Amino acid sequence: MSNLDNLDKIVSLSKARGFIFQSSEIYGGLSAVYDYGPLGVELKKNIRDQWWKEMTQRHDNIVGVDAAIFMHPKVWEASGHVGGFNDPMIDDKQSKKRYRADMIIEQYIAKLEKDGKEDQAKELQEQLDTAGSRKSLTEDLYDIIMENEIRAPESGAFDWTEVRQFNLMFKTQFGATSSEEDGVYLRPETAQGIFVNYKNVLDTARVQVPFGIAQTGKAFRNEVVARQFVFRMREFEQMEMQYFVKPGTDQDSYEEWLQKRLAWHKSIGIREENLRTAPHPDDKLAHYARAAADIQYKYPIGWQEVEGIHNRTDFDLTQHQEFSGKKLDYYDQKNQERYTPYVIETSIGLDRCTLMVLCDAYREEEVDGDERVVLKMDPRLAPVQVGVFPLIKKPELQEVAHKIDKDLREEFTVQYDESGSIGKRYRRLDEAGTPFCITVDFDTIEKDDKVTIRYRDDMSQVRIPIEKVADVVRDGMKGWSPS
Ligand code: GAP
């Protein structure tokens, strides 16, 4: 049983075991910014590695880049972020709290549904769905809030400001002078670093359309509603891939990538029943998109987007071509034709993905009358893959355990532990998601040169020869599926 009806247990486990901490905690924390601890950094790295392997190593036509976080300010004009990367915000004048206007309405709809007022909820949902398609979005949202007398969630007041657009990009100074023109943005997505390198890659990597460019890296958004742990952060990491295709083949490629990405989530051990795809309705598509869908995960806070797949058409390359004055088209030598490629984008948040892995792995079980908390995750993702213990602190057992620990470290992440009872050590590593624990006991040194391997998921124990430990662990890394 997962027993997760909110994120509280994941937040406490993350802090207690060293997965994720609040940023600058000793100073009271910085809102919506998080640090990864010793276990978290390994988990995140393992997820990133799996993504990278899937997106580059397994494809002979996808290459990687690592573009800088700072980019020329014109990039964000061309991309539309300066003019349009906004959230519609409304302030409660009494509490001085700021909310996203559409979310206030969504919360109100959920309340109506809970109170059995289905018809009213449906009508309001329709109004919300069409908001922005008649006149401006801000006015529509404001009207809905006013007409329905929706009150502020915390203060209960009905004392709102107008709805205003709030740009999500962070701006900072660049260089020693501080004129307005020197301002640069912290990138709000990694994708633009790929678009501006499209020509560099084309000229150097011997790629031909269709081909992809993949990148992982930090992105920054001044999210106003930034709660829910690492689900919505102000500094986060993205893993994006832009696949350049011939116009006309774009929709097939989009469908293919949507299915491939969904399959990847299952391949890293996420339970199928907790995943679904959610296509964006046509009237909700971003201005540049021809088609888009979210891959959603059933988080304890509800079904939410973990990844987006978009058919971005030739919007980005055309915009950068116009703003930079550089040609960004493609010459197909074989067919002797020139065109601007369409782009299929796969974009996943690494932090959101890490949260998904933690939530999906979390189990509470009863063992001999005690509660065991265990993270049943794919062994390839586990921050500590093997625990090595001497049964007790005796030099002859410690010596053998240290030798096994050292040998395994060449290939796996290992934790040596000799403190507390064996049961306590198992529990500690269950909470870290460690799939295999190796114990050296007196039989090992006096009788058989064998150790006990204990499996995290079913707690079964088997004796195996010391020289086979690496082989057994290596085999156990493959083909895991969630129970
Ligand atoms: N280049 C397209 C793009 O950035 P997006 O839907 O805005 O699209 C893609 O973001 C993914 O990045 C999301 O599916 C989500 O996983 C992650 N993401 C976006 N904003 C985030 C935030 N504030 N905190 C954590 N992850 C975020």
Coordinates of C-alpha atoms and ligand atoms in Angstrom, one line a residue:
M1 CA 0.0 0.0 0.0
S2 CA 1.3 3.5 -0.8
N3 CA -1.1 5.3 1.6
L4 CA -0.2 8.7 0.1
D5 CA -3.1 11.1 0.1
N6 CA -0.8 14.1 0.1
L7 CA 2.9 14.9 -0.2
D8 CA 3.6 15.1 3.6
K9 CA 5.1 11.6 4.0
I10 CA 7.4 12.1 0.9
V11 CA 8.5 15.5 2.2
S12 CA 9.4 14.1 5.6
L13 CA 11.1 11.0 4.3
S14 CA 13.1 13.2 1.9
K15 CA 14.3 15.4 4.7
A16 CA 14.9 12.6 7.2
R17 CA 16.9 10.4 4.8
G18 CA 18.7 13.1 2.9
F19 CA 16.9 13.1 -0.5
I20 CA 15.7 16.7 -0.7
F21 CA 16.1 19.7 1.7
Q22 CA 14.6 23.2 1.6
S23 CA 17.1 25.6 0.2
S24 CA 19.0 27.7 2.8
E25 CA 17.1 26.0 5.5
I26 CA 19.2 27.4 8.4
Y27 CA 18.1 30.9 7.3
G28 CA 14.4 29.9 7.2
G29 CA 14.4 28.6 3.7
L30 CA 13.8 30.1 0.3
S31 CA 10.4 29.5 -1.1
A32 CA 10.0 27.0 -4.0
V33 CA 13.8 26.3 -4.1
Y34 CA 15.2 23.0 -3.0
D35 CA 18.6 21.3 -2.5
Y36 CA 19.2 17.6 -3.1
G37 CA 21.0 15.7 -0.4
P38 CA 23.3 12.7 -0.7
L39 CA 20.5 10.3 -1.6
G40 CA 18.6 12.7 -3.8
V41 CA 21.6 13.7 -5.9
E42 CA 22.2 10.0 -6.8
L43 CA 18.6 9.4 -7.5
K44 CA 18.3 12.4 -9.7
K45 CA 21.6 11.5 -11.5
N46 CA 20.4 8.0 -12.1
I47 CA 17.1 9.2 -13.6
R48 CA 19.0 11.8 -15.8
D49 CA 21.4 9.0 -16.9
Q50 CA 18.5 6.8 -17.9
W51 CA 16.9 9.6 -19.9
W52 CA 20.2 10.5 -21.6
K53 CA 20.8 6.9 -22.5
E54 CA 17.3 6.5 -23.9
M55 CA 17.3 9.8 -25.8
T56 CA 20.9 9.8 -27.2
Q57 CA 22.7 6.5 -26.8
R58 CA 19.8 4.5 -28.2
H59 CA 19.4 6.7 -31.3
D60 CA 22.0 7.2 -33.9
N61 CA 20.3 10.4 -35.0
I62 CA 20.0 12.3 -31.7
V63 CA 23.0 14.2 -30.3
G64 CA 23.4 16.2 -27.2
V65 CA 24.4 19.8 -26.4
D66 CA 24.9 21.7 -23.2
A67 CA 24.0 25.4 -23.8
A68 CA 24.7 28.2 -21.3
I69 CA 22.0 29.4 -19.0
F70 CA 22.6 33.0 -20.0
M71 CA 21.5 33.7 -23.6
H72 CA 21.3 36.8 -25.8
P73 CA 18.2 38.8 -24.6
K74 CA 16.9 38.7 -28.2
V75 CA 16.4 35.0 -27.9
W76 CA 13.5 35.6 -25.5
E77 CA 12.0 38.2 -27.7
A78 CA 12.1 35.8 -30.6
S79 CA 10.7 32.9 -28.6
G80 CA 7.8 35.0 -27.4
H81 CA 8.7 34.8 -23.7
V82 CA 9.2 38.5 -23.3
G83 CA 5.8 39.3 -24.6
G84 CA 3.8 36.2 -23.6
F85 CA 5.3 34.1 -20.9
N86 CA 2.8 35.3 -18.3
D87 CA 0.4 34.0 -15.7
P88 CA -2.9 35.7 -15.0
M89 CA -2.7 36.8 -11.4
I90 CA -5.2 38.4 -9.0
D91 CA -4.5 39.8 -5.5
D92 CA -6.7 39.5 -2.5
K93 CA -6.6 43.1 -1.2
Q94 CA -7.3 42.1 2.4
S95 CA -4.6 39.4 2.9
K96 CA -2.3 40.8 0.2
K97 CA -1.9 37.3 -1.1
R98 CA -1.5 36.7 -4.8
Y99 CA -3.2 33.9 -6.7
R100 CA -3.4 32.5 -10.2
A101 CA -6.8 33.6 -11.3
D102 CA -7.6 30.4 -13.3
M103 CA -6.6 28.3 -10.3
I104 CA -9.0 30.2 -8.0
I105 CA -11.7 29.3 -10.4
E106 CA -10.7 25.7 -10.6
Q107 CA -10.7 25.4 -6.8
Y108 CA -14.2 26.9 -6.8
I109 CA -15.4 24.4 -9.4
A110 CA -13.9 21.5 -7.3
K111 CA -15.8 22.8 -4.3
L112 CA -19.1 23.0 -6.3
E113 CA -18.6 19.4 -7.4
K114 CA -17.9 18.3 -3.8
D115 CA -21.1 20.0 -2.7
G116 CA -23.1 18.1 -5.4
K117 CA -23.7 21.2 -7.6
E118 CA -22.7 19.4 -10.7
D119 CA -24.6 21.6 -13.2
Q120 CA -23.2 24.8 -11.9
A121 CA -19.7 23.3 -11.9
K122 CA -20.1 22.1 -15.5
E123 CA -21.3 25.5 -16.6
L124 CA -18.4 27.2 -15.0
Q125 CA -15.9 24.7 -16.4
E126 CA -17.2 25.5 -19.8
Q127 CA -16.8 29.2 -19.2
L128 CA -13.2 28.6 -18.0
D129 CA -12.4 26.4 -21.0
T130 CA -13.5 29.2 -23.4
A131 CA -11.9 32.0 -21.4
G132 CA -9.5 34.0 -23.5
S133 CA -11.0 32.7 -26.8
R134 CA -13.6 35.5 -27.0
K135 CA -11.7 38.6 -25.7
S136 CA -8.7 38.8 -23.5
L137 CA -8.0 36.1 -20.9
T138 CA -7.5 38.5 -18.0
E139 CA -10.9 40.1 -18.5
D140 CA -12.6 36.8 -18.9
L141 CA -11.1 35.4 -15.7
Y142 CA -11.9 38.6 -13.8
D143 CA -15.6 38.4 -15.0
I144 CA -15.9 34.8 -13.9
I145 CA -14.6 35.6 -10.5
M146 CA -16.8 38.6 -10.1
E147 CA -20.0 37.0 -11.5
N148 CA -19.7 34.0 -9.2
E149 CA -18.6 36.0 -6.2
I150 CA -15.6 33.7 -5.7
R151 CA -13.9 34.4 -2.4
A152 CA -10.2 34.3 -1.5
P153 CA -9.3 30.8 -0.3
E154 CA -7.4 31.9 2.8
S155 CA -9.1 35.2 4.0
G156 CA -12.6 34.4 2.7
A157 CA -12.7 38.0 1.4
F158 CA -14.3 39.1 -1.8
D159 CA -12.0 42.1 -2.3
W160 CA -10.0 41.5 -5.5
T161 CA -7.7 43.6 -7.7
E162 CA -8.0 43.3 -11.4
V163 CA -6.4 40.3 -13.1
R164 CA -2.9 41.2 -14.3
Q165 CA -0.4 39.4 -16.4
F166 CA 2.8 38.6 -14.5
N167 CA 6.0 37.7 -16.4
L168 CA 7.7 34.6 -15.1
M169 CA 11.2 35.3 -16.2
F170 CA 14.0 36.3 -13.8
K171 CA 16.1 39.2 -15.0
T172 CA 19.6 40.0 -13.9
Q173 CA 22.5 42.3 -14.8
F174 CA 25.2 41.2 -17.2
G175 CA 28.7 42.8 -17.0
A176 CA 29.8 45.8 -14.9
T177 CA 27.5 48.5 -16.1
S178 CA 23.8 48.4 -15.2
S179 CA 22.0 49.9 -18.2
E180 CA 18.6 48.3 -19.1
E181 CA 20.2 46.9 -22.3
D182 CA 22.6 44.9 -20.3
G183 CA 19.9 42.9 -18.6
V184 CA 19.8 39.2 -19.3
Y185 CA 17.3 36.6 -18.3
L186 CA 17.8 33.3 -16.6
R187 CA 16.5 30.9 -19.1
P188 CA 12.9 29.7 -18.4
E189 CA 13.3 26.6 -20.5
T190 CA 16.3 24.8 -22.0
A191 CA 14.7 24.4 -25.4
Q192 CA 15.9 27.7 -26.8
G193 CA 19.5 26.7 -26.3
I194 CA 18.8 23.9 -28.7
F195 CA 17.1 26.1 -31.3
V196 CA 20.0 28.6 -31.4
N197 CA 22.5 25.8 -31.8
Y198 CA 20.5 24.1 -34.6
K199 CA 22.8 25.4 -37.3
N200 CA 26.0 24.6 -35.4
V201 CA 24.9 21.0 -34.9
L202 CA 23.8 20.7 -38.5
D203 CA 27.1 22.0 -39.7
T204 CA 29.3 19.9 -37.4
A205 CA 27.5 16.6 -36.4
R206 CA 26.9 15.1 -39.9
V207 CA 23.2 14.8 -39.1
Q208 CA 20.3 14.8 -41.6
V209 CA 16.6 15.5 -41.1
P210 CA 15.0 13.8 -39.2
F211 CA 17.4 14.3 -36.3
G212 CA 17.2 15.3 -32.7
I213 CA 19.2 17.5 -30.2
A214 CA 18.9 16.6 -26.5
Q215 CA 19.8 18.7 -23.5
T216 CA 19.5 18.6 -19.7
G217 CA 19.9 21.6 -17.5
K218 CA 18.5 24.2 -15.1
A219 CA 15.6 26.5 -15.9
F220 CA 14.2 29.3 -13.8
R221 CA 10.6 30.6 -13.5
N222 CA 9.3 33.1 -11.0
E223 CA 6.3 31.0 -10.3
V224 CA 3.7 32.8 -8.3
V225 CA 1.9 29.8 -7.1
A226 CA 4.9 27.8 -6.1
R227 CA 3.9 25.2 -3.6
Q228 CA 3.7 21.4 -3.6
F229 CA 7.4 20.6 -2.9
V230 CA 9.5 20.0 -6.0
F231 CA 6.4 19.8 -8.2
R232 CA 6.5 23.5 -8.9
M233 CA 9.8 25.2 -8.3
R234 CA 11.4 28.5 -9.1
E235 CA 14.7 26.8 -10.1
F236 CA 14.4 23.4 -11.6
E237 CA 15.9 21.0 -14.1
Q238 CA 14.6 20.1 -17.5
M239 CA 15.4 17.3 -19.9
E240 CA 14.4 18.3 -23.4
M241 CA 14.8 16.9 -26.9
Q242 CA 13.9 18.7 -30.1
Y243 CA 13.4 16.5 -33.1
F244 CA 13.7 18.2 -36.4
V245 CA 11.5 16.7 -39.1
K246 CA 10.3 17.3 -42.6
P247 CA 7.0 19.3 -42.7
G248 CA 4.2 16.8 -43.5
T249 CA 5.8 14.1 -41.4
D250 CA 5.3 16.0 -38.2
Q251 CA 2.1 14.6 -36.9
D252 CA 3.3 11.0 -37.4
S253 CA 6.5 11.8 -35.6
Y254 CA 4.5 13.6 -32.8
E255 CA 2.4 10.5 -32.2
E256 CA 5.4 8.2 -32.3
W257 CA 7.3 10.3 -29.7
L258 CA 4.2 10.5 -27.4
Q259 CA 4.1 6.7 -27.4
K260 CA 7.9 6.3 -27.0
R261 CA 8.0 8.7 -24.0
L262 CA 5.1 7.0 -22.3
A263 CA 6.9 3.7 -22.8
W264 CA 10.0 5.2 -21.2
H265 CA 8.1 6.1 -18.0
K266 CA 7.0 2.5 -17.8
S267 CA 10.5 1.2 -18.5
I268 CA 11.8 3.0 -15.4
G269 CA 9.4 1.1 -13.3
I270 CA 6.5 3.5 -12.9
R271 CA 3.2 1.6 -12.5
E272 CA 1.1 1.7 -15.6
E273 CA -2.1 2.5 -13.7
N274 CA -0.5 5.7 -12.5
L275 CA 0.3 7.0 -16.0
R276 CA -1.9 8.5 -18.7
T277 CA -1.7 10.8 -21.7
A278 CA -3.8 13.9 -21.8
P279 CA -4.0 15.7 -25.2
H280 CA -4.5 19.4 -25.1
P281 CA -7.8 20.5 -26.7
D282 CA -7.4 22.5 -29.9
D283 CA -8.6 25.7 -28.3
K284 CA -6.0 25.4 -25.5
L285 CA -3.0 24.9 -27.7
A286 CA -0.1 27.3 -27.3
H287 CA 0.1 29.7 -30.2
Y288 CA 3.0 27.9 -31.8
A289 CA 1.7 24.3 -31.4
R290 CA -0.1 22.2 -33.8
A291 CA -0.7 19.4 -31.3
A292 CA 0.3 18.8 -27.7
A293 CA -0.2 16.3 -25.0
D294 CA 0.9 15.9 -21.4
I295 CA 2.1 12.6 -19.9
Q296 CA 0.4 12.8 -16.5
Y297 CA 1.2 10.9 -13.3
K298 CA -1.2 10.3 -10.5
Y299 CA 0.6 12.2 -7.8
P300 CA -0.9 12.3 -4.3
I301 CA -2.0 15.9 -5.3
G302 CA -4.0 14.4 -8.3
W303 CA -3.3 13.7 -12.0
Q304 CA -0.6 16.2 -13.0
E305 CA 1.7 16.8 -15.9
V306 CA 5.2 15.3 -15.6
E307 CA 6.1 15.6 -19.3
G308 CA 4.9 17.5 -22.3
I309 CA 5.1 16.4 -26.0
H310 CA 4.5 19.2 -28.5
N311 CA 4.4 19.6 -32.2
R312 CA 6.0 23.1 -32.3
T313 CA 5.8 23.4 -36.1
D314 CA 8.5 25.7 -37.7
F315 CA 7.6 28.4 -35.2
D316 CA 10.9 28.6 -33.3
L317 CA 13.3 28.3 -36.2
T318 CA 11.3 30.8 -38.2
Q319 CA 11.3 33.3 -35.3
H320 CA 15.1 32.9 -34.7
Q321 CA 15.7 33.3 -38.4
E322 CA 13.7 36.5 -38.4
F323 CA 15.3 38.0 -35.3
S324 CA 18.9 36.9 -35.9
G325 CA 18.8 37.4 -39.7
K326 CA 20.6 34.1 -40.1
K327 CA 19.3 31.3 -42.4
L328 CA 18.0 28.4 -40.3
D329 CA 16.5 26.2 -43.0
Y330 CA 17.6 22.8 -44.3
Y331 CA 18.7 21.7 -47.7
D332 CA 17.7 18.1 -48.5
Q333 CA 20.4 17.0 -50.9
K334 CA 18.8 13.8 -51.9
N335 CA 15.5 15.3 -52.9
Q336 CA 17.1 18.7 -53.8
E337 CA 14.6 20.7 -51.8
R338 CA 14.9 23.4 -49.2
Y339 CA 12.6 23.8 -46.2
T340 CA 12.4 24.9 -42.6
P341 CA 12.0 21.8 -40.4
Y342 CA 9.1 21.3 -38.0
V343 CA 10.0 20.4 -34.5
I344 CA 8.6 17.7 -32.2
E345 CA 9.6 18.5 -28.6
T346 CA 9.7 16.2 -25.6
S347 CA 10.1 18.1 -22.4
I348 CA 10.2 16.6 -18.9
G349 CA 11.0 18.2 -15.6
L350 CA 13.7 16.2 -13.8
D351 CA 12.5 17.3 -10.3
R352 CA 8.9 16.4 -11.1
C353 CA 10.2 13.0 -12.5
T354 CA 12.1 12.4 -9.3
L355 CA 9.0 13.2 -7.2
M356 CA 7.1 10.8 -9.4
V357 CA 9.7 8.0 -8.8
L358 CA 9.6 8.7 -5.0
C359 CA 5.8 8.6 -4.9
D360 CA 5.5 5.5 -7.0
A361 CA 8.1 3.7 -5.0
Y362 CA 6.7 4.6 -1.5
R363 CA 5.2 1.7 0.4
E364 CA 4.2 1.1 4.0
E365 CA 4.0 -2.6 5.0
E366 CA 3.4 -4.5 8.1
V367 CA 6.3 -6.8 9.0
D368 CA 6.0 -8.9 12.2
G369 CA 3.7 -6.3 13.8
D370 CA 6.1 -3.4 12.9
E371 CA 5.7 -0.9 10.1
R372 CA 8.2 -1.0 7.3
V373 CA 8.6 2.0 5.0
V374 CA 10.3 0.9 1.8
L375 CA 11.0 2.6 -1.5
K376 CA 10.4 -0.1 -4.2
M377 CA 12.1 1.5 -7.2
D378 CA 13.9 0.2 -10.2
P379 CA 17.3 -0.9 -8.9
R380 CA 19.0 1.1 -11.7
L381 CA 17.6 4.3 -10.1
A382 CA 18.3 3.4 -6.5
P383 CA 20.7 6.0 -4.9
V384 CA 22.4 3.2 -3.0
Q385 CA 22.3 -0.1 -4.9
V386 CA 24.1 -2.4 -2.4
G387 CA 24.4 -2.3 1.3
V388 CA 27.3 -4.3 2.8
F389 CA 27.3 -5.3 6.5
P390 CA 29.5 -7.3 8.8
L391 CA 27.0 -9.1 11.1
I392 CA 28.7 -7.6 14.1
K393 CA 31.7 -5.3 14.7
K394 CA 34.4 -8.0 14.7
P395 CA 37.7 -7.3 12.8
E396 CA 37.6 -10.6 10.9
L397 CA 34.0 -9.9 9.6
Q398 CA 34.8 -6.2 9.0
E399 CA 37.8 -7.1 6.9
V400 CA 35.8 -9.3 4.5
A401 CA 32.9 -6.9 4.4
H402 CA 35.3 -4.0 3.5
K403 CA 36.9 -6.1 0.7
I404 CA 33.4 -6.8 -0.8
D405 CA 32.4 -3.2 -0.4
K406 CA 35.6 -2.0 -2.2
D407 CA 35.2 -4.5 -5.1
L408 CA 31.5 -3.6 -5.6
R409 CA 32.2 0.2 -5.6
E410 CA 33.9 -0.1 -9.0
E411 CA 30.5 -0.9 -10.6
F412 CA 27.7 0.0 -8.1
T413 CA 26.9 2.6 -5.5
V414 CA 27.5 1.0 -2.2
Q415 CA 27.0 1.8 1.5
Y416 CA 29.0 0.1 4.2
D417 CA 27.1 -0.1 7.5
E418 CA 28.0 -1.7 10.8
S419 CA 26.0 0.3 13.3
G420 CA 22.9 -1.0 15.0
S421 CA 21.2 -4.3 14.7
I422 CA 20.9 -6.0 11.3
G423 CA 17.2 -5.3 11.3
K424 CA 17.7 -1.6 11.8
R425 CA 20.3 -1.5 9.0
Y426 CA 17.8 -3.2 6.6
R427 CA 15.1 -0.7 7.6
R428 CA 17.5 2.3 6.9
L429 CA 18.3 1.0 3.5
D430 CA 14.7 0.0 2.7
E431 CA 13.9 3.7 3.2
A432 CA 16.7 4.6 0.8
G433 CA 15.3 2.1 -1.8
T434 CA 18.4 -0.1 -1.7
P435 CA 17.5 -3.3 -3.6
F436 CA 20.3 -5.6 -2.3
C437 CA 22.0 -6.0 1.1
I438 CA 25.0 -8.3 1.7
T439 CA 25.8 -9.6 5.1
V440 CA 29.1 -11.2 6.2
D441 CA 28.7 -13.6 9.1
F442 CA 30.8 -16.2 11.0
D443 CA 29.9 -18.9 8.5
T444 CA 31.4 -16.8 5.8
I445 CA 34.8 -16.8 7.4
E446 CA 34.7 -20.2 9.2
K447 CA 32.7 -22.4 6.8
D448 CA 31.7 -21.6 3.3
D449 CA 33.0 -18.3 1.9
K450 CA 29.4 -17.4 1.3
V451 CA 27.4 -14.3 2.2
T452 CA 23.7 -13.6 2.6
I453 CA 22.0 -11.4 0.0
R454 CA 18.7 -9.9 1.2
Y455 CA 16.3 -8.6 -1.4
R456 CA 14.5 -5.4 -0.6
D457 CA 11.1 -6.1 -2.2
D458 CA 10.2 -9.5 -0.7
M459 CA 12.8 -9.5 2.1
S460 CA 13.9 -13.0 1.0
Q461 CA 17.5 -14.1 1.8
V462 CA 19.8 -16.4 -0.1
R463 CA 23.3 -17.5 0.5
I464 CA 25.7 -16.9 -2.4
P465 CA 29.5 -17.4 -2.9
I466 CA 31.5 -14.2 -2.4
E467 CA 32.9 -14.4 -5.9
K468 CA 29.4 -14.4 -7.3
V469 CA 28.1 -11.2 -5.5
A470 CA 28.8 -8.8 -8.4
D471 CA 27.2 -11.2 -10.9
V472 CA 24.1 -11.6 -8.8
V473 CA 23.7 -7.9 -8.2
R474 CA 24.3 -7.2 -11.9
D475 CA 21.5 -9.7 -12.9
G476 CA 19.2 -8.1 -10.3
M477 CA 19.6 -4.7 -11.9
K478 CA 17.9 -6.0 -15.1
G479 CA 14.2 -6.5 -15.9
W480 CA 12.7 -5.2 -12.6
S481 CA 9.0 -4.6 -12.4
P482 CA 7.0 -3.1 -9.6
S483 CA 5.1 -5.3 -7.2
Ligands
GAP1 N1 10.1 23.8 -23.7 C1 8.7 23.5 -23.3 C2 8.5 23.7 -21.9 O1 9.3 24.2 -21.1 P1 6.6 23.3 -20.1 O2 5.4 22.5 -20.1 O3 6.5 24.7 -19.6 O4 7.3 23.2 -21.5 C3 8.1 21.2 -19.4 O5 7.7 22.5 -19.1 C4 8.2 20.4 -18.2 O6 9.0 21.1 -17.2 C5 6.9 20.2 -17.4 O7 6.2 19.1 -17.9 C6 7.4 20.0 -16.0 O8 7.8 18.6 -15.8 C7 8.6 20.8 -15.9 N2 8.3 22.1 -15.2 C8 7.8 23.2 -15.8 N3 7.7 24.2 -14.8 C9 8.2 23.7 -13.7 C10 8.3 24.2 -12.4 N4 8.0 25.4 -12.1 N5 8.9 23.4 -11.4 C11 9.2 22.1 -11.7 N6 9.1 21.6 -13.0 C12 8.6 22.3 -13.9

